Coordinates of C-alpha atoms and ligand atoms in Angstrom, one line a residue:
M1 CA 0.0 0.0 0.1
G2 CA 1.2 3.5 -0.6
E3 CA 2.1 5.5 2.4
V4 CA 0.0 8.7 1.7
R5 CA -3.9 8.5 1.6
A6 CA -5.7 11.6 0.0
L7 CA -9.0 10.8 1.2
W8 CA -11.4 8.2 2.7
F9 CA -15.0 7.7 3.7
E10 CA -15.8 7.1 7.4
E11 CA -18.6 7.5 9.6
G12 CA -21.1 9.0 7.0
A13 CA -18.5 11.5 5.9
L14 CA -15.8 12.1 3.4
R15 CA -12.5 12.8 4.9
L16 CA -9.8 14.4 2.9
L17 CA -6.5 16.0 3.5
D18 CA -6.5 19.8 2.5
Q19 CA -4.1 20.0 -0.2
R20 CA -4.1 23.8 -0.1
L21 CA -2.1 23.7 3.2
L22 CA 0.5 21.0 2.4
P23 CA 3.4 20.6 3.3
G24 CA 3.1 23.3 6.1
E25 CA 0.0 21.8 7.6
L26 CA -1.5 18.3 7.8
K27 CA -5.2 19.0 8.2
V28 CA -8.0 16.5 7.5
L29 CA -11.4 18.0 6.7
T30 CA -14.7 16.3 7.2
L31 CA -17.3 16.6 4.7
R32 CA -20.9 15.7 5.3
S33 CA -22.8 16.9 2.4
V34 CA -22.4 17.3 -1.4
E35 CA -22.0 21.2 -1.8
P36 CA -18.7 21.3 0.4
V37 CA -17.4 18.4 -1.7
A38 CA -18.1 20.3 -5.0
E39 CA -16.3 23.5 -3.3
A40 CA -13.4 21.4 -2.3
I41 CA -12.9 20.1 -6.0
R42 CA -13.4 23.8 -7.2
T43 CA -10.7 25.3 -4.9
L44 CA -8.1 22.3 -5.4
T45 CA -8.6 21.2 -1.6
V46 CA -8.8 17.9 -3.2
R47 CA -7.1 17.7 -6.9
G48 CA -5.5 15.4 -9.4
A49 CA -7.8 13.6 -11.7
P50 CA -8.2 10.2 -10.0
S51 CA -8.6 11.8 -6.7
I52 CA -11.3 14.4 -8.0
G53 CA -13.2 11.3 -9.5
V54 CA -13.2 9.4 -6.3
A55 CA -14.2 12.5 -4.2
A56 CA -17.1 13.2 -6.7
A57 CA -18.2 9.5 -6.4
Y58 CA -18.5 9.9 -2.6
G59 CA -20.0 13.3 -3.1
M60 CA -22.9 11.5 -5.0
V61 CA -23.2 9.2 -2.0
L62 CA -23.6 12.3 0.4
A63 CA -25.9 13.9 -2.0
Q64 CA -28.3 11.0 -1.7
R65 CA -27.9 10.2 1.9
S66 CA -27.5 13.7 3.5
D67 CA -29.0 16.2 1.1
H68 CA -31.7 14.0 -0.5
L69 CA -31.1 15.5 -3.9
E70 CA -32.3 14.1 -7.1
P71 CA -29.7 12.2 -8.7
D72 CA -29.3 14.3 -11.8
R73 CA -29.1 17.3 -9.9
A74 CA -26.4 16.1 -7.8
A75 CA -24.4 14.8 -10.9
E76 CA -24.8 18.1 -12.6
L77 CA -23.4 20.0 -9.4
L78 CA -20.4 17.9 -9.2
R79 CA -19.9 17.8 -13.1
S80 CA -19.8 21.5 -13.1
T81 CA -16.8 21.9 -10.6
R82 CA -13.9 21.4 -13.1
P83 CA -14.1 20.6 -16.9
T84 CA -10.8 18.9 -17.9
A85 CA -10.2 15.9 -15.8
Y86 CA -12.1 13.0 -17.5
D87 CA -11.9 10.8 -14.2
L88 CA -14.5 13.3 -12.6
F89 CA -17.2 12.4 -15.1
V90 CA -16.4 8.6 -14.8
G91 CA -16.7 8.7 -11.0
V92 CA -20.1 10.6 -11.1
D93 CA -21.6 8.5 -13.7
R94 CA -20.5 5.2 -11.9
V95 CA -22.4 6.3 -8.8
L96 CA -25.3 7.9 -10.6
H97 CA -25.9 4.7 -12.5
A98 CA -25.9 2.6 -9.1
W99 CA -28.4 5.3 -7.5
K100 CA -30.7 5.1 -10.5
A101 CA -30.6 1.4 -10.3
G102 CA -31.6 1.2 -6.7
E103 CA -28.2 -0.2 -5.7
D104 CA -26.0 0.9 -2.6
T105 CA -24.2 4.1 -3.7
L106 CA -21.6 3.8 -0.9
R107 CA -20.8 0.3 -2.1
A108 CA -20.5 1.7 -5.8
A109 CA -18.3 4.6 -4.7
T110 CA -16.1 2.4 -2.6
E111 CA -15.7 -0.3 -5.5
Y112 CA -14.8 2.6 -7.7
K113 CA -12.1 3.8 -5.3
D114 CA -10.6 0.5 -4.7
K115 CA -10.4 -0.2 -8.5
V116 CA -8.4 3.3 -9.0
V117 CA -6.0 2.4 -6.2
E118 CA -5.4 -1.1 -7.5
E119 CA -4.9 0.2 -11.2
C120 CA -2.3 2.8 -9.7
R121 CA -0.6 0.0 -7.8
S122 CA -0.3 -2.0 -11.2
I123 CA 1.0 1.1 -13.1
G124 CA 3.8 1.2 -10.5
E125 CA 4.7 -2.3 -11.3
H126 CA 4.7 -1.9 -14.9
G127 CA 6.2 1.5 -15.0
A128 CA 9.2 0.7 -12.7
K129 CA 10.7 -1.6 -15.3
L130 CA 11.0 1.6 -17.5
F131 CA 13.9 2.9 -15.2
E132 CA 17.4 1.8 -15.3
P133 CA 19.2 1.6 -11.8
G134 CA 20.3 5.3 -10.9
A135 CA 17.8 7.0 -13.5
R136 CA 17.2 10.5 -13.0
V137 CA 13.5 11.2 -13.7
L138 CA 11.8 14.5 -14.4
T139 CA 8.2 14.9 -13.4
H140 CA 5.6 17.7 -13.7
C141 CA 2.8 18.7 -11.2
N142 CA 1.8 16.1 -8.6
A143 CA 0.8 12.9 -9.9
G144 CA 1.4 11.1 -6.7
A145 CA -0.7 9.5 -4.0
L146 CA -2.4 12.9 -3.3
A147 CA -3.7 12.9 -6.9
T148 CA -5.0 9.4 -7.0
V149 CA -5.9 8.4 -3.3
E150 CA -3.0 6.1 -3.0
W151 CA 0.3 5.3 -4.9
G152 CA -0.1 7.9 -7.8
T153 CA 0.4 7.6 -11.5
A154 CA 3.7 9.1 -12.4
L155 CA 5.0 8.6 -8.9
A156 CA 3.8 5.0 -8.6
P157 CA 6.8 3.7 -10.9
I158 CA 9.3 5.8 -9.2
R159 CA 7.8 4.5 -5.6
V160 CA 8.1 1.1 -6.8
A161 CA 11.7 1.3 -8.4
H162 CA 12.8 3.0 -5.1
R163 CA 11.4 0.1 -2.9
E164 CA 13.3 -2.3 -5.1
G165 CA 16.5 -0.2 -4.4
R166 CA 17.0 1.1 -7.8
K167 CA 18.3 4.3 -6.5
I168 CA 16.1 6.8 -8.5
F169 CA 16.5 10.4 -8.5
V170 CA 13.6 12.7 -9.1
W171 CA 13.6 16.3 -10.8
V172 CA 10.4 18.0 -9.4
D173 CA 9.2 21.1 -11.6
E174 CA 7.9 23.3 -8.9
T175 CA 4.8 23.8 -11.2
R176 CA 3.5 27.5 -11.2
P177 CA 1.1 28.8 -10.2
L178 CA -0.1 26.7 -7.6
L179 CA 3.2 24.8 -6.8
Q180 CA 1.8 21.2 -6.9
G181 CA 5.5 20.1 -7.7
S182 CA 7.3 21.9 -5.0
R183 CA 4.6 21.6 -2.3
L184 CA 3.1 18.2 -2.9
T185 CA 5.4 16.0 -5.0
A186 CA 8.4 17.1 -3.0
W187 CA 6.5 16.3 0.2
E188 CA 5.5 13.0 -1.0
L189 CA 9.1 12.0 -2.1
K190 CA 10.5 13.3 1.2
E191 CA 8.0 11.2 3.2
E192 CA 9.2 8.3 1.3
G193 CA 13.0 9.0 1.5
I194 CA 13.3 9.2 -2.4
P195 CA 16.1 11.7 -3.3
H196 CA 15.0 14.5 -5.2
A197 CA 15.6 18.3 -6.2
V198 CA 13.0 21.0 -6.9
I199 CA 13.6 23.1 -10.0
V200 CA 11.7 26.2 -11.4
D201 CA 9.7 25.2 -14.4
N202 CA 12.0 27.0 -16.7
A203 CA 14.9 25.0 -15.5
A204 CA 13.9 21.6 -17.1
G205 CA 15.4 22.4 -20.5
H206 CA 18.7 23.3 -19.0
F207 CA 18.9 20.0 -17.1
M208 CA 17.8 18.1 -20.1
A209 CA 20.4 19.6 -22.5
R210 CA 23.2 18.8 -20.0
G211 CA 22.4 15.2 -20.0
E212 CA 21.0 15.0 -16.4
V213 CA 17.8 14.0 -17.2
D214 CA 17.2 10.1 -18.3
A215 CA 13.3 10.0 -18.5
V216 CA 10.2 12.0 -18.1
I217 CA 7.0 10.8 -16.6
V218 CA 3.8 12.7 -16.0
G219 CA 0.2 11.9 -15.2
A220 CA -2.8 12.9 -17.3
D221 CA -6.2 14.6 -16.9
R222 CA -7.6 13.2 -20.1
I223 CA -6.3 10.9 -22.9
T224 CA -8.0 11.2 -26.3
R225 CA -8.3 8.3 -29.0
S226 CA -5.5 9.8 -30.9
G227 CA -3.1 9.7 -27.9
D228 CA -3.1 13.4 -27.6
F229 CA -3.7 14.1 -23.7
A230 CA -4.2 16.9 -21.4
N231 CA -2.1 17.4 -18.3
K232 CA -0.9 20.5 -16.1
I233 CA 0.0 23.6 -17.8
G234 CA 3.7 23.3 -18.9
T235 CA 3.5 19.6 -19.8
Y236 CA 3.5 20.3 -23.4
E237 CA 6.9 22.1 -23.4
K238 CA 8.4 19.5 -21.3
A239 CA 7.4 17.0 -23.9
V240 CA 8.8 19.1 -26.8
L241 CA 12.1 19.5 -24.8
A242 CA 12.3 15.8 -24.2
H243 CA 11.9 15.2 -27.8
E244 CA 14.4 17.7 -28.7
N245 CA 17.0 16.1 -26.3
D246 CA 16.1 12.3 -27.2
I247 CA 14.8 11.8 -23.7
P248 CA 11.8 9.1 -23.5
F249 CA 8.6 10.8 -22.4
Y250 CA 5.9 8.5 -20.5
V251 CA 2.4 9.3 -19.5
A252 CA 0.8 7.3 -16.6
A253 CA -2.8 6.9 -16.0
P254 CA -5.6 4.6 -14.7
W255 CA -8.5 3.6 -17.3
T256 CA -10.7 6.4 -15.8
T257 CA -8.6 9.1 -17.4
F258 CA -9.2 7.5 -21.0
D259 CA -11.8 9.2 -22.8
P260 CA -13.2 7.0 -25.7
K261 CA -15.6 9.8 -27.0
T262 CA -12.9 12.5 -27.6
I263 CA -10.9 12.2 -30.8
S264 CA -8.1 14.5 -30.4
G265 CA -6.4 17.0 -28.1
A266 CA -8.4 19.9 -29.9
D267 CA -11.6 18.6 -28.5
I268 CA -10.6 18.6 -24.8
P269 CA -12.2 21.4 -22.7
I270 CA -9.5 23.3 -21.0
E271 CA -10.1 24.9 -17.7
E272 CA -9.1 28.5 -17.3
R273 CA -8.7 29.7 -13.7
G274 CA -8.8 33.1 -12.2
G275 CA -5.9 35.6 -12.8
P276 CA -5.1 36.3 -9.3
E277 CA -3.3 32.8 -9.0
V278 CA -0.8 34.1 -11.5
T279 CA -0.5 37.8 -10.5
S280 CA 0.2 36.9 -6.9
F281 CA 2.6 34.5 -5.0
H282 CA 1.6 33.1 -1.7
G283 CA -1.2 35.5 -1.4
V284 CA 0.9 38.7 -2.0
R285 CA 0.3 40.7 -5.2
S286 CA 3.6 40.3 -7.4
A287 CA 2.4 42.0 -10.8
P288 CA 1.4 45.5 -10.9
A289 CA -2.2 46.2 -9.9
E290 CA -3.1 47.3 -13.5
S291 CA -1.8 44.1 -15.1
S292 CA -4.3 41.3 -16.3
A293 CA -3.4 37.8 -16.7
R294 CA -4.4 34.5 -18.3
N295 CA -4.3 31.2 -16.5
P296 CA -5.1 27.9 -18.6
A297 CA -4.7 25.3 -15.8
F298 CA -3.8 22.5 -18.4
D299 CA -2.4 22.2 -21.8
V300 CA -2.5 19.4 -24.7
T301 CA 0.6 17.5 -25.5
P302 CA 0.4 15.8 -29.1
A303 CA 0.7 12.0 -29.1
R304 CA 3.9 12.2 -31.3
Y305 CA 5.9 13.3 -28.3
V306 CA 4.8 10.4 -26.1
R307 CA 7.0 7.3 -26.0
G308 CA 4.5 5.2 -24.1
F309 CA 1.5 5.2 -21.8
V310 CA 1.9 3.4 -18.7
T311 CA -1.4 1.8 -18.0
P312 CA -2.7 -0.8 -15.5
S313 CA -1.9 -3.5 -18.0
G314 CA 1.3 -2.5 -19.3
V315 CA 3.2 0.1 -21.4
V316 CA 1.3 1.0 -24.6
P317 CA 2.4 3.2 -27.7
P318 CA 0.2 6.1 -28.7
E319 CA -0.7 4.5 -32.0
Q320 CA -2.4 1.6 -30.0
I321 CA -4.7 3.9 -27.8
S322 CA -7.7 3.8 -29.9
S323 CA -7.9 0.1 -30.3
L324 CA -7.3 -0.3 -26.5
M325 CA -10.2 1.9 -25.9
D326 CA -12.4 -0.2 -28.1
R327 CA -11.1 -3.4 -26.2
L328 CA -11.9 -1.8 -22.9
A329 CA -15.5 -0.6 -24.0
R330 CA -16.0 -4.5 -24.7
G331 CA -14.6 -5.3 -21.4
V332 CA -11.5 -7.0 -22.6
G333 CA -8.4 -6.7 -20.4
K334 CA -10.0 -4.5 -17.6
Ligands
MRU401 O1 -5.0 21.2 -11.3 P1 -4.6 19.8 -10.7 O2 -3.8 20.0 -9.5 O3 -5.8 19.0 -10.2 O4 -3.9 19.2 -11.7 C1 -3.2 18.0 -11.6 C2 -2.6 17.4 -12.9 O5 -2.5 18.1 -14.0 C3 -2.2 16.0 -12.6 O6 -0.9 15.8 -13.4 C4 -3.1 15.0 -13.3 O7 -4.3 15.3 -12.7 C5 -2.6 13.6 -13.2 S1 -2.8 13.1 -11.5 C6 -2.5 11.5 -11.4

């Protein structure tokens, strides 16, 4: 089992680590109704595609049991929180289906959560084989246990390789503007004793060009049929830099991130967040008061930059993603 747990359901409530406060403060919030769950997703109190999906699944349980909402209304409320991560929609739909069928929603949400955790563990096993002993691996944002309930996607292979004694070193992009890398990924790596260094986002190309990066691995918020995918803003340029420097670039994700209805990256809805996240640093205004800002939370990386997708059933090249999705839809290999 992974060391960190981002959220769990206990005594009729959803409990989650407040990720806005990490690493300074370890605070567990107790949410007893659906609106606070929606608010926690909107504010990145809980974040990372698979964790958002699980939180939303439990949000549906609370909507039924505590708020006595209509199922479609509850689903709409949760779906409207953030547009990009596909897992959110899968988590909501899974419990919505159980609710409408008169089944136990808590059981449906818990089975969903258990499956996500098991898939991430499996991603760790497959992905660890990609790294030579002593590999220096760069990652962007936080795709660790915080983002997936346990284990992580991009961090799961690193965790497994480290536990096998393979002396992995991690370059951690700080990930402006909300610092998911320097606050959250660095914290998870520190907790597990995995050697790492935090770098500003703009330093990745410098270390790649000097031959100090052996591989890049990131998570994803939505993977399309073409293999184009969305992830935290800045991922695209890391992929281009990796290509330029002949460094393998991997994307790790559970099945809940694979969107069979979206053909290419241009069709992915990209969340744009408020300007103050960019014009301020730690709550203090850093840009002139007159300056406006743009703040896309995600970007799209074309499939041609991806060496392989690390899935729960192995490493898959981008050209096989579409047929893999068809097999999944038929229930093969799940
Ligand atoms: O805005 P965030 O922090 O929710 O963005 C998270 C990411 O971009 C992660 O890389 C992605 O969700 C994959 S998490 C396994």
